[in-house]
Structures are given as structure tokens and as C-alpha cells.
Short mmCIF file of C-alpha atoms and ligand atoms in Angstrom, two decimals:
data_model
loop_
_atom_site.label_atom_id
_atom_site.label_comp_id
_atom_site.label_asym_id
_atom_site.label_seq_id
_atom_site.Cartn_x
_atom_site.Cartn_y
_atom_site.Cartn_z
CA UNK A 1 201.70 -151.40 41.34
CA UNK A 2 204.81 -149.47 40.49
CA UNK A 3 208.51 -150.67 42.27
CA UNK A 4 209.79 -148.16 44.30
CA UNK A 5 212.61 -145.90 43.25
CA UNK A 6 214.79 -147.98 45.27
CA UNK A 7 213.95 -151.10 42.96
CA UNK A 8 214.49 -149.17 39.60
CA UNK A 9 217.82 -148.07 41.05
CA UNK A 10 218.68 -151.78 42.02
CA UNK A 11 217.55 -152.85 38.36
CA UNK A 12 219.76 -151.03 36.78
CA UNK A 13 222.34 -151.41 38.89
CA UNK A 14 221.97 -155.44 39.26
CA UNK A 15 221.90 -155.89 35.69
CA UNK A 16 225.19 -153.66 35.08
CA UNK A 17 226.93 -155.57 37.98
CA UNK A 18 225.81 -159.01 37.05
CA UNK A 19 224.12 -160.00 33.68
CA UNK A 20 226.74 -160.66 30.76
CA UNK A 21 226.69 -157.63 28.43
CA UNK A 22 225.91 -159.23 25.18
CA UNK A 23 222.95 -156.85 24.47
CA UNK A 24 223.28 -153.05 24.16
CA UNK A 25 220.21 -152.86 26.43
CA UNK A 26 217.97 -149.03 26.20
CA UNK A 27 217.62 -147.79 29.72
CA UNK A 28 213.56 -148.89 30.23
CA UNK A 29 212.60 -151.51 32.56
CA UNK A 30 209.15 -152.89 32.01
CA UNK A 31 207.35 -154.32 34.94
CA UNK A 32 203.37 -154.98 33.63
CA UNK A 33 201.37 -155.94 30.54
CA UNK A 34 197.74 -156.35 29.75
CA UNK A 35 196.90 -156.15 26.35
CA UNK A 36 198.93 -154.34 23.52
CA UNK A 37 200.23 -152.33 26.26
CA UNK A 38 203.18 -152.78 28.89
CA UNK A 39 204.42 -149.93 31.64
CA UNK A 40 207.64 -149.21 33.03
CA UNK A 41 209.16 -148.67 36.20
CA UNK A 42 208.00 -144.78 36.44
CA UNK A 43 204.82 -145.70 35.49
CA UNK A 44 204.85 -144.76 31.46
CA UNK A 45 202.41 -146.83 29.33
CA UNK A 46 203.82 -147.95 26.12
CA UNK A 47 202.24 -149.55 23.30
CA UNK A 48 203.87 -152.85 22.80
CA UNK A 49 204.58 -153.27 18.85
CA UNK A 50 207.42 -155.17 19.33
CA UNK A 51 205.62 -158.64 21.36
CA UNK A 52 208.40 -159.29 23.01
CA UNK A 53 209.73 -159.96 19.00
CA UNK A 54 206.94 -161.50 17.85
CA UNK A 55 205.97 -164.05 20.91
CA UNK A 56 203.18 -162.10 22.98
CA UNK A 57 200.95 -163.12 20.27
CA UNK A 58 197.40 -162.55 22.78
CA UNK A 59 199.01 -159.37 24.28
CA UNK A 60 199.80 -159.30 27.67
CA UNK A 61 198.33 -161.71 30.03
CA UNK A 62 195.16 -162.31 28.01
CA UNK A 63 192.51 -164.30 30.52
CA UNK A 64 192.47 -167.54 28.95
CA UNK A 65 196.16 -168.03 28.14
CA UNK A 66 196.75 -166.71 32.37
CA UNK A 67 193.77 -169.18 33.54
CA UNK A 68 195.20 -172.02 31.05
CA UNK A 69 199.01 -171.58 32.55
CA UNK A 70 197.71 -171.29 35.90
CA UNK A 71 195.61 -174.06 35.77
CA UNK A 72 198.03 -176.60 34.45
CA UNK A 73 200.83 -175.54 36.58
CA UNK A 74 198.68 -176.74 39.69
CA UNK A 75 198.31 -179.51 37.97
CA UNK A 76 201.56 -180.70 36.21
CA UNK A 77 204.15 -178.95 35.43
CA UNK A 78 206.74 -181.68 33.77
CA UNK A 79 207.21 -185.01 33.79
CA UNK A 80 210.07 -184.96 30.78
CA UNK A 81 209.35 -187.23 27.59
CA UNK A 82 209.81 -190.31 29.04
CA UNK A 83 206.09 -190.42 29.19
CA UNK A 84 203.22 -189.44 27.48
CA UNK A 85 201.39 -186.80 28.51
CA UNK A 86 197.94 -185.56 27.20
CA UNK A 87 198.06 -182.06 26.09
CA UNK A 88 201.59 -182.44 23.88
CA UNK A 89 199.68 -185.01 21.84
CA UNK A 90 196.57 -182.93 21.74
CA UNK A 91 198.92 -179.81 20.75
CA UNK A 92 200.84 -182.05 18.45
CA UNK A 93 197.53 -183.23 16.62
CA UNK A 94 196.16 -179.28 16.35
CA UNK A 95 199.18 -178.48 14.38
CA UNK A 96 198.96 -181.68 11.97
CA UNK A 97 195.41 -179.82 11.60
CA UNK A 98 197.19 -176.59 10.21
CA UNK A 99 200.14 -178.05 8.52
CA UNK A 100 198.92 -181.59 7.17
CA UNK A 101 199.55 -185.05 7.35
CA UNK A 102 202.47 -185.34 9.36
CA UNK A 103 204.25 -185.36 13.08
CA UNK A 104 205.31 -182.84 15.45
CA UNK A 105 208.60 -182.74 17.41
CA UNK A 106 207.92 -180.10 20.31
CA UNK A 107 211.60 -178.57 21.75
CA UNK A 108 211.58 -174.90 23.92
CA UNK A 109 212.96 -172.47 21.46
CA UNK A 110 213.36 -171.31 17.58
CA UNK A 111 216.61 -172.14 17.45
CA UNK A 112 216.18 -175.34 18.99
CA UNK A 113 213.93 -176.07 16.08
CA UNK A 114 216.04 -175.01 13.86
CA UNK A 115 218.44 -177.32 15.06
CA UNK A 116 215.92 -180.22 14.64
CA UNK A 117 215.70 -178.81 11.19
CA UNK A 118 219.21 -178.99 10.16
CA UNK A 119 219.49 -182.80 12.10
CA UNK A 120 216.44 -184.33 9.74
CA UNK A 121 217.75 -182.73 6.37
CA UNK A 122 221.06 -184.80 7.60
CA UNK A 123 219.16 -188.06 8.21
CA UNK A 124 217.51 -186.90 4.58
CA UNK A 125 220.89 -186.88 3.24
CA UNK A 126 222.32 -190.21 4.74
CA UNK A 127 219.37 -192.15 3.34
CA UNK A 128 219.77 -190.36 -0.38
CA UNK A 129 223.22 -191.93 0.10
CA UNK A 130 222.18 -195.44 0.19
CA UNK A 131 222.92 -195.32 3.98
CA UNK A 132 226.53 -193.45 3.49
CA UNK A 133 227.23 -190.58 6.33
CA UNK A 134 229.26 -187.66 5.31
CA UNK A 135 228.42 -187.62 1.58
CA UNK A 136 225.01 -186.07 1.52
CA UNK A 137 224.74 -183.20 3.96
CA UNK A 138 224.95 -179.51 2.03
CA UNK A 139 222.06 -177.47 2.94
CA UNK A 140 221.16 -174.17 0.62
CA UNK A 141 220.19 -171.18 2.47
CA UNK A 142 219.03 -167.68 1.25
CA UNK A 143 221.29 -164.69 2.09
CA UNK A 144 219.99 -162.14 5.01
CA UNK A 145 218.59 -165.13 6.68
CA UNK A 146 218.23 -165.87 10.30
CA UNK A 147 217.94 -168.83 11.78
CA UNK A 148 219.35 -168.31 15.72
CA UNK A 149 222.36 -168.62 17.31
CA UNK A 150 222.75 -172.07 18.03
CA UNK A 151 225.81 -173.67 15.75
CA UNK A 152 223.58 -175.40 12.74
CA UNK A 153 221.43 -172.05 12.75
CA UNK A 154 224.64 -169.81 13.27
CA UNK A 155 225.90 -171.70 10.11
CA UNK A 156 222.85 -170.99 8.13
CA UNK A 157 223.05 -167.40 8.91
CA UNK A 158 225.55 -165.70 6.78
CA UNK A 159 225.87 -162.65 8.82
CA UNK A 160 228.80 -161.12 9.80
CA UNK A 161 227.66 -160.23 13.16
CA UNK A 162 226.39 -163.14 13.91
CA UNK A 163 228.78 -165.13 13.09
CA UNK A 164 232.11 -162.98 13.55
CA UNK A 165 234.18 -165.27 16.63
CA UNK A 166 232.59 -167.95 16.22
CA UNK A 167 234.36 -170.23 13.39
CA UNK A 168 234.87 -172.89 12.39
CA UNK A 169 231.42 -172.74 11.44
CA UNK A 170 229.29 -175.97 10.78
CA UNK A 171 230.26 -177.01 7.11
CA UNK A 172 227.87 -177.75 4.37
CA UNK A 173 225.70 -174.56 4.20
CA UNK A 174 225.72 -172.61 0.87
CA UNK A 175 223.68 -169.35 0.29
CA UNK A 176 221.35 -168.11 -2.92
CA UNK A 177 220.03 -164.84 -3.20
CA UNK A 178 215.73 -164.84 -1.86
CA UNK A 179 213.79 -164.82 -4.77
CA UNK A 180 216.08 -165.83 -7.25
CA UNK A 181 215.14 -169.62 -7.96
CA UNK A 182 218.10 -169.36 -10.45
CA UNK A 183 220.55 -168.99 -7.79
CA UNK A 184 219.71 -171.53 -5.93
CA UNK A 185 219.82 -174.41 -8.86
CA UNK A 186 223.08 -173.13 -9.47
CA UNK A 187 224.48 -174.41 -6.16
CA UNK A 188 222.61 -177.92 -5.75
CA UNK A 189 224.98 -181.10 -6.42
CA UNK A 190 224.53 -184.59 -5.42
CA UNK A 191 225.87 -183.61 -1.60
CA UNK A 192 222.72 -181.55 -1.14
CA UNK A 193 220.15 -182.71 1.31
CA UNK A 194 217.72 -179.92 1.71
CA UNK A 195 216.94 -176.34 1.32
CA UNK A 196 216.41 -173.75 4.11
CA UNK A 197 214.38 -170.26 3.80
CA UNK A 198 212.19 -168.17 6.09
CA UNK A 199 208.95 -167.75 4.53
CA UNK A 200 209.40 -163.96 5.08
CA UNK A 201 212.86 -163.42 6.61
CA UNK A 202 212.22 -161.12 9.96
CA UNK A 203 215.57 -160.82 11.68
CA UNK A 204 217.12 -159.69 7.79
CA UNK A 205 214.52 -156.90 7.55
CA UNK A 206 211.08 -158.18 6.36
CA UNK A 207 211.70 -159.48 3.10
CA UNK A 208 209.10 -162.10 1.46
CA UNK A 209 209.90 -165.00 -0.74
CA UNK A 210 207.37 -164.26 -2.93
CA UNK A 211 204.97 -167.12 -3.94
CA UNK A 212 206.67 -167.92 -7.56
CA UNK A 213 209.78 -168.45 -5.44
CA UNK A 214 208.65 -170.81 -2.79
CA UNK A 215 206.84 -173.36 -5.80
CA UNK A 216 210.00 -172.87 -7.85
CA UNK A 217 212.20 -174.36 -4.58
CA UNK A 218 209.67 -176.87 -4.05
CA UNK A 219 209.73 -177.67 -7.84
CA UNK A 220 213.38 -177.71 -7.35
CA UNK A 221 213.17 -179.96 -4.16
CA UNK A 222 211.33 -182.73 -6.00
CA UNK A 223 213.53 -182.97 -9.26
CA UNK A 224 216.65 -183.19 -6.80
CA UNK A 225 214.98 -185.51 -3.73
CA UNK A 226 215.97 -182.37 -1.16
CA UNK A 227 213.55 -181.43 1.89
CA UNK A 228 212.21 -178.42 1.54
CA UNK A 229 212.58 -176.84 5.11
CA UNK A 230 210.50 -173.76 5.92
CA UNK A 231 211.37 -171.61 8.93
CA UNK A 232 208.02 -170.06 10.11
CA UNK A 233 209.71 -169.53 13.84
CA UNK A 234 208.83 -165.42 13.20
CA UNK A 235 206.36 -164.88 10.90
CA UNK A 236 203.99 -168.40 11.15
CA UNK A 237 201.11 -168.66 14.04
CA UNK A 238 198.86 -166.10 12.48
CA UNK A 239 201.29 -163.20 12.54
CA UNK A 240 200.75 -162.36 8.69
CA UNK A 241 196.95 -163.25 8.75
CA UNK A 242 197.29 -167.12 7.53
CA UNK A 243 198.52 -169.72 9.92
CA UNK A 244 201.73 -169.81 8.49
CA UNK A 245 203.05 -167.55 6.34
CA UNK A 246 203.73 -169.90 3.49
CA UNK A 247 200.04 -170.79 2.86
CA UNK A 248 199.28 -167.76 0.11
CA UNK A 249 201.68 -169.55 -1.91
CA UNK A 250 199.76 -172.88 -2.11
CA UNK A 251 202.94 -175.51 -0.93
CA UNK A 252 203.97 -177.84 0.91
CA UNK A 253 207.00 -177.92 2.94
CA UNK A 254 208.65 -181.46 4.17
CA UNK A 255 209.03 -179.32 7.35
CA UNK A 256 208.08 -176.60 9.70
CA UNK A 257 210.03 -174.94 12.41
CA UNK A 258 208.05 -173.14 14.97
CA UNK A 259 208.44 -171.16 18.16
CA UNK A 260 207.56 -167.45 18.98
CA UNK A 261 204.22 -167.08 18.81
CA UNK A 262 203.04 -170.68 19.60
CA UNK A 263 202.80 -170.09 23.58
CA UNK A 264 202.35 -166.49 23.10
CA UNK A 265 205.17 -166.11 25.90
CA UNK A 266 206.00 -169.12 27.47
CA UNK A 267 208.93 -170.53 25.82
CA UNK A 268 208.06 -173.45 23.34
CA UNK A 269 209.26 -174.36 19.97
CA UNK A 270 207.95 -177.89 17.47
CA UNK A 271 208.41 -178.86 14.27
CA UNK A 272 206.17 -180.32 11.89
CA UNK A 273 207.19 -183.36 9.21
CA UNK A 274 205.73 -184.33 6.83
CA UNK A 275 204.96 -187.69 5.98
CA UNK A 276 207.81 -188.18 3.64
CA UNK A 277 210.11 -187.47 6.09
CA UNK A 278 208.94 -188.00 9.84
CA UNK A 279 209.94 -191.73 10.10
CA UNK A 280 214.02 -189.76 9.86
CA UNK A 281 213.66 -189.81 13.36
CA UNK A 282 213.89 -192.81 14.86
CA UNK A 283 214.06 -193.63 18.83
CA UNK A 284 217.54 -191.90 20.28
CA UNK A 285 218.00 -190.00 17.08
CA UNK A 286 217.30 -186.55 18.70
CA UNK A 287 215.61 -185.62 22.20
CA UNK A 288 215.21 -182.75 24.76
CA UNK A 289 213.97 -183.21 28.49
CA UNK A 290 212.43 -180.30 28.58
CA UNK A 291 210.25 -180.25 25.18
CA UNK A 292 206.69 -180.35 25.31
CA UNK A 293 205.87 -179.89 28.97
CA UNK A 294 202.21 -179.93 29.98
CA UNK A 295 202.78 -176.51 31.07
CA UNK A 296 204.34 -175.38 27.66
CA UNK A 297 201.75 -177.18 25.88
CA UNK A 298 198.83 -176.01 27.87
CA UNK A 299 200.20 -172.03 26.97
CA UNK A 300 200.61 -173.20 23.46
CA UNK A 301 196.88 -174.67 23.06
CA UNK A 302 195.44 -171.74 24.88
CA UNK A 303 197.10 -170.00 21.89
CA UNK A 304 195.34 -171.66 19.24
CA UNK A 305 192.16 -171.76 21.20
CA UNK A 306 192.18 -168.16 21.25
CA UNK A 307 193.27 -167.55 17.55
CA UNK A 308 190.45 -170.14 16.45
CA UNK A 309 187.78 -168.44 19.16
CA UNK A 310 188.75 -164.66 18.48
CA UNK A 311 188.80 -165.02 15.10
CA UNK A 312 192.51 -163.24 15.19
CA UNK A 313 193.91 -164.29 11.19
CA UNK A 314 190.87 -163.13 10.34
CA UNK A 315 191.30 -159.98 12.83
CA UNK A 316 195.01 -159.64 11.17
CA UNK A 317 193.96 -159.98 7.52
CA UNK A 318 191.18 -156.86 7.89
CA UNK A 319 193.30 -154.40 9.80
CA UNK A 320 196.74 -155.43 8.10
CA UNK A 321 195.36 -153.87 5.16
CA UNK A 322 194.21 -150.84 5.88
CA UNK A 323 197.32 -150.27 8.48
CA UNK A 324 199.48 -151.14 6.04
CA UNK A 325 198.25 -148.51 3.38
CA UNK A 326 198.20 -145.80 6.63
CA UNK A 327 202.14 -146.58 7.13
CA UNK A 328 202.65 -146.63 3.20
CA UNK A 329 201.65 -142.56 3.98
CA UNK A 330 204.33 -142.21 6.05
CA UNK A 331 206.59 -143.52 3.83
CA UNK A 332 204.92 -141.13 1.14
CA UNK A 333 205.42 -137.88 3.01
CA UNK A 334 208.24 -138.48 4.80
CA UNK A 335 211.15 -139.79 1.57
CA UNK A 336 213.85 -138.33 3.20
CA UNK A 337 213.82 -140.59 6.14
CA UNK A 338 211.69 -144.17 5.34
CA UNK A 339 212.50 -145.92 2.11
CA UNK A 340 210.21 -148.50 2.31
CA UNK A 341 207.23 -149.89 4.33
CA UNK A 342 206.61 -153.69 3.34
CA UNK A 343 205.20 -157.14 5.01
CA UNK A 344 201.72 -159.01 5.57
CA UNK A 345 199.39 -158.89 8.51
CA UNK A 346 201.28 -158.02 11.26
CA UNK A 347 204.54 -158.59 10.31
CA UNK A 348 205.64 -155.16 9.07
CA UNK A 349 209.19 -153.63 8.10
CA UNK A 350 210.05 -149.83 7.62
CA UNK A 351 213.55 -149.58 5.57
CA UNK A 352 214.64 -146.00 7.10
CA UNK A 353 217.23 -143.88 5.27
CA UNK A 354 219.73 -144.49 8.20
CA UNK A 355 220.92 -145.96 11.13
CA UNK A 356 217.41 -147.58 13.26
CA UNK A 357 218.54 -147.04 16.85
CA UNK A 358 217.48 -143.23 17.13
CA UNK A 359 214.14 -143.94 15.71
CA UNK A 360 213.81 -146.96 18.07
CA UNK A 361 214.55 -144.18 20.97
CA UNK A 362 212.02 -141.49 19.35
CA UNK A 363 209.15 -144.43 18.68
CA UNK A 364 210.17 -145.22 22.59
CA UNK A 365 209.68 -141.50 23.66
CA UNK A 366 206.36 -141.39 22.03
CA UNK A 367 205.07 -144.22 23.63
CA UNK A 368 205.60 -146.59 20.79
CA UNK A 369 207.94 -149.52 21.39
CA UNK A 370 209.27 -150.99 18.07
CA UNK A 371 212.07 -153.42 17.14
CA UNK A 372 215.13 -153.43 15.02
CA UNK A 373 216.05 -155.38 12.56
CA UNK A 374 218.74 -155.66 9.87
CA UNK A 375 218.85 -153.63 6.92
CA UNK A 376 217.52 -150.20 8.70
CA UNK A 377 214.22 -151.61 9.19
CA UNK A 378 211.92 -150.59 12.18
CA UNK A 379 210.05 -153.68 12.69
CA UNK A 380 206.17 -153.56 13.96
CA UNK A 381 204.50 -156.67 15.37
CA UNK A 382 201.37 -155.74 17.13
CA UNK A 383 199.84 -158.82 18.87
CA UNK A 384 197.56 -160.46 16.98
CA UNK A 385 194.45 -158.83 18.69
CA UNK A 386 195.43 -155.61 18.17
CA UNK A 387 192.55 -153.14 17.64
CA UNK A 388 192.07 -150.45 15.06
CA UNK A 389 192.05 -147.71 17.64
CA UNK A 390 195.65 -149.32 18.86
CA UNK A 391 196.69 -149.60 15.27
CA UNK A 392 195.79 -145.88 14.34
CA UNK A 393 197.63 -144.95 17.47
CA UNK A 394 200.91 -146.76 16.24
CA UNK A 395 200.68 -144.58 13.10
CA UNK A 396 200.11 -141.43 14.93
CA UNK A 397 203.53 -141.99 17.09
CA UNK A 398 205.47 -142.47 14.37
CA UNK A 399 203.94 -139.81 12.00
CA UNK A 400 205.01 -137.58 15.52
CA UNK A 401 208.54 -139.08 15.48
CA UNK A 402 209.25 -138.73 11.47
CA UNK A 403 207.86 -134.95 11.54
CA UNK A 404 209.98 -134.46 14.46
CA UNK A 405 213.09 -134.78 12.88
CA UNK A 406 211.85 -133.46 9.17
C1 PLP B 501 213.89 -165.72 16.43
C2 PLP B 501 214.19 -166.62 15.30
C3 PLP B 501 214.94 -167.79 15.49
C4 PLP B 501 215.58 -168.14 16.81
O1 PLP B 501 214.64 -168.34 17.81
P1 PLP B 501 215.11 -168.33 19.35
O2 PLP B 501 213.86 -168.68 20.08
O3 PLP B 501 215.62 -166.95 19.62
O4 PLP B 501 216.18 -169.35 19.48
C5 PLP B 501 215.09 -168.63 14.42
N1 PLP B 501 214.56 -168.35 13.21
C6 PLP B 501 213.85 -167.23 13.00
C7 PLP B 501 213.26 -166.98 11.65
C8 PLP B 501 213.66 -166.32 14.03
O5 PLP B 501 212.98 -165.18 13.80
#
């Protein structure tokens, strides 16, 4: 089951010799899942709060998503999107189901999506110009916000460490502060095409539009003919107990972006448009020969199917409370290290008085694996089937780490 020593050494070794050293990797190498849980290569069990960042949305190999994958990758694996094939349009019609009237674009990642994003609030823009390029195109984003690393996202991401080497920068973007509708006004002018938020931004430390603010953009978005993009590629799929995380707020974007959790490990990302806006893309306007493989597609409609048959928003909405208000304790008892606990469902953020990466380490030691995030948050993302016994543990392990270091 376990590599022997001489394979842990090699790991380590291979991946200091030869992978690029863009991530400030922790010293555990995980070889097996099942579940909420994942081992490394000495054999430690770890619960896995962090779903490999919010993607493992069944756990670890669940039996449906492994018999689904294997089954369709003895069958067909790709073909590209020169042809049709059935389980794209059958995953493309289950998300029109959740989103609404509309069309899917499928691509392989979140920033990919993003991307597609970006492109169709510049088609937006060219058509509010009568057909003119180049006069429409400024997109408002929120500050904190994350939306990859790819060069529309990395534009749209005013973060220093994202962005730092990387200029000149694509133009156009422009940033309000979340939840002030105000702010945002302020900066639309007749270039503006489209506005750009996370429903709940992850990467900038769990922070909500709340549901005021997203009908005030979309209010906004109608009086000045802008899209109203919504970047769900973190905290949509089910992860805060509604399909998408928008849906307590009662709008509707012109578009989705989506990734992560949709094949619940295999890599996949889509957008949804909405009718208003999905004839933008027209034959040759955008593409990908890899998007929307039977293989990614069978992995992302095994997800669904086991959402819809496990009952897992409901699963998230009647733990998330309860969990929530056990980690609000912490918070309670332990002031002189968390600041805040806050998020939905699964989707959770603790705001620690200091730097994250030695509580990362302690969470690690315990047997809690967690993931950072900006702003001092500790990030939690149990798959979506966690269980209560699972979810009490997580509180346990980090109750252990915060009164370790009182
Ligand atoms: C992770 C993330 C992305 C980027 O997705 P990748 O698959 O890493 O390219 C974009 N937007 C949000 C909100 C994300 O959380």
C-alpha cells in the first residue's frame, strides 16, 4: 500500500531536482484517498479539508465517480470538438437545468473560464459599440479578487503577488471595493462592457458579496447594458449548500464560470450564458481541443449524479450550520489568535491574528490538512459528503492546535 522508503526519498528528491519551484511546497507526499481522508508516504491518515482546494467535491475516489471515469475511458476518451459527442451535451443541458435558459461552453480549467469570461464581455462591448472594436472593453472588478493566472484573469486580480513581473498587464480592468455598490457606479463610463465578482471571493479570504450587493450590480448592469459575470469557479457546485453560491440572493447572472468542483478531480471547467448573451460566440470566435472530453464530461455528470442522488446541498446546508457555530467557539475562546470565522456550507474562512503558514503546519501535525488563503485566513473545504463525525473531528484538531499555542 505504502511506497517504500526508497520512493519517498526519490520523491523528494525528484521534485527538488526537476519540478520548477514556483510553490513553497510543505514536506508531505500524499499517495491515497478514499473519502474525506488521504495518507501519506509513512502511512499518516489525514483528514482532507482542503479537497485538493475545493475540487474533490465526492472525497476521494467515491464508487460512482471511479466506475463512471473508468467506464468511459474504455470507451472514449477524446475525440476533440470537431464532433459531437453525447455526454458534453447531456452535461451541457444539466447545467442549463441549474443555471437557466442558456448555453454552456465546457474548457479544462477555472482560469480557462475565466478567460472565456473576459472574451464574451469583449464581444458584449463591440456590439454596445455599434460594431466598433477597441471602444467598449473596461471590465469592473472587486478588490481581493481572484480570478487565475492566466493574462485576462491575472488582470482582474489586483494582487501584488500575483501580478508582480508580469506587466504590462491586460488594459481595461478597474477595481471597486465588494460590497460597496457605490464604488462600483463610480467607475462605469460608456467603455464599460461588463462587471466581474466572485460570488464569495475564496482565494482573497472568504469574503461574501452579500445579497443587497449582487441585485444592486445587477440593477446596475441593466441601467448601463453591462454583463454581469459571476465567477462561481470556487465556491459554486454545491460547496456553500445551493448550487451556486449566488442563488440566496435571487439573480441572474449573464454568465457563469465554473471549474473545481464540477469533475470532483478530473480537470474540467464551462461556462454558462445566458440567453442575452450566448449568440457572442459565434463559430471561430473562441475554441479549445481539449474542452469537454467524454472522459471530462463523464467525471463531471457523475458529479451531479451524486450531488442530486446523495442529497449533498442538502447534506451541506444541515451540517454547515451547526459546524459553523462549533468553529464560531473557537474563535470565541481563542481572541488572541482567530479574528474571525465566516462563509456558507462548506466554504469556510478563519481570519487568524497572524501569519497562516504555522497553523497550516500545526492543523497538518494534528491530522487536519487545511488551506491558505489571503488575508490570514485558514480555509476549510470538506467535500461535500462530509459527515458530522468528520466535521466534529475537524473542530477537535484545531481546538488542539489553537490551545497548543495559547
Ligand atoms: C481557482 C480559481 C480560479 C482559477 O482556476 P484554475 O483551475 O486554477 O485555473 C479562478 N477563479 C476562482 C474564483 C478560483 O477560486
Amino acid at each position: 500500500m505504502n511506497p517504500p522508503s526508497v520512493v519517498r526519498t526519490a520523491t523528494a528528491e525528484l521534485y527538488d531536482a526537476h519540478v520548477l519551484k514556483n510553490y513553497a511546497r510543505p514536506a508531505l507526499t500524499l499517495v491515497r484517498g478514499r473519502g474525506a481522508q488521504v495518507w501519506d508516504d509513512a502511512g499518516n491518515a489525514y483528514l482532507d479539508f482542503t479537497s485538493g482546494i475545493a475540487v474533490s467535491a465526492l472525497g476521494h475516489c467515491h464508487p460512482h465517480w471511479v466506475a463512471a471515469v473508468q467506464r468511459q475511458a474504455a470507451e472514449l476518451i477524446h475525440v476533440s470538438n470537431l464532433f459531437r459527442t453525447p455526454l458534453q451535451g447531456e452535461l451541457a443541458r444539466r447545467l442549463v437545468g441549474y443555471a437557466g435558459p442558456g448555453r454552456v461552453f465546457f474548457c479544462n480549467s477555472g482560469g480557462e473560464a475565466d478567460e472565456a469570461l473576459l472574451k464574451l464581455a469583449r464581444l458584449h462591448g463591440v456590439r454596445k459599440a455599434g460594431g466598433e472594436e477597441g471602444k467598449c472593453f473596461k471590465v469592473i472588478g472587486a478588490k481581493k479578487a481572484f480570478h487565475g493566472r492566466m493574462f485576462g484573469g491575472m488582470s482582474a486580480t489586483p494582487q501584488e503577488k500575483v501580478q508582480k513581473g508580469f506587466r504590462p498587464l491586460v488594459p481595461g480592468f478597474v477595481f471597486g471595493e465588494l460590497n460597496n455598490l457605490q464604488s462600483f457606479a463610480d467607475l462605469v463610463d460608456d467603455a464599460t462592457a461588463a462587471i466581474i465578482v466572485e460570488s464569495i471571493q475564496g482565494d482573497g479570504g472568504i469574503n461574501p458579496c452579500t445579497p443587497e450587493f449582487l441585485r444592486g450590480l445587477r440593477a446596475l448592469c441593466d441601467q448601463h447594458n453591462l454583463l454581469l459575470l459571476l465567477d462561481e469557479v470556487q465556491c459554486g457546485i454545491g460547496r456553500t449548500g445551493t448550487f451556486y453560491a449566488f442563488e440566496p440572493a435571487g439573480v441572474r447572472p449573464d454568465a457563469i464560470a465554473m471549474a473545481k468542483g464540477l469533475g470532483g478531480g478530473f480537470p474540467i471547467g464551462a461556462i454558462w450564458v445566458g440567453e442575452r448573451a450566448a449568440d457572442l460566440f459565434t463559430p471561430g470566435a473562441h475554441g479549445t481541443t481539449f474542452g469537454g472530453t467524454p472522459l471530462a464530461c463523464a467525471a463531471g455528470l457523475a458529479v451531479l449524479d451524486v450531488i442530486e442522488n446523495e442529497r449533498l446541498l442538502e447534506n451541506v446546508t444541515r451540517l454547515g450550520a451547526p459546524w459553523l457555530a462549533e468553529l464560531k467557539k473557537l474563535a470565541a475562546d481563542f481572541p488572541a489568535h482567530v479574528r474571525e470565522v465566516r462563509g456558507r456550507g462548506f466554504h469556510i474562512g478563519f481570519e487568524m491574528t497572524g501569519e497562516t503558514t504555522p497553523w497550516i503546519t500545526a492543523l497538518a501535525e494534528g491530522g487536519l490538512l487545511a488551506a491558505p488563503a489571503g488575508g490570514n485566513v485558514v480555509r476549510l473545504l470538506p467535500p461535500l459528503n462530509a459527515t458530522p463525525g468528520e466535521l466534529a473531528k475537524s473542530v477537535e484538531i484545531f481546538r488542539a492546535a489553537l490551545a497548543a499555542k495559547a
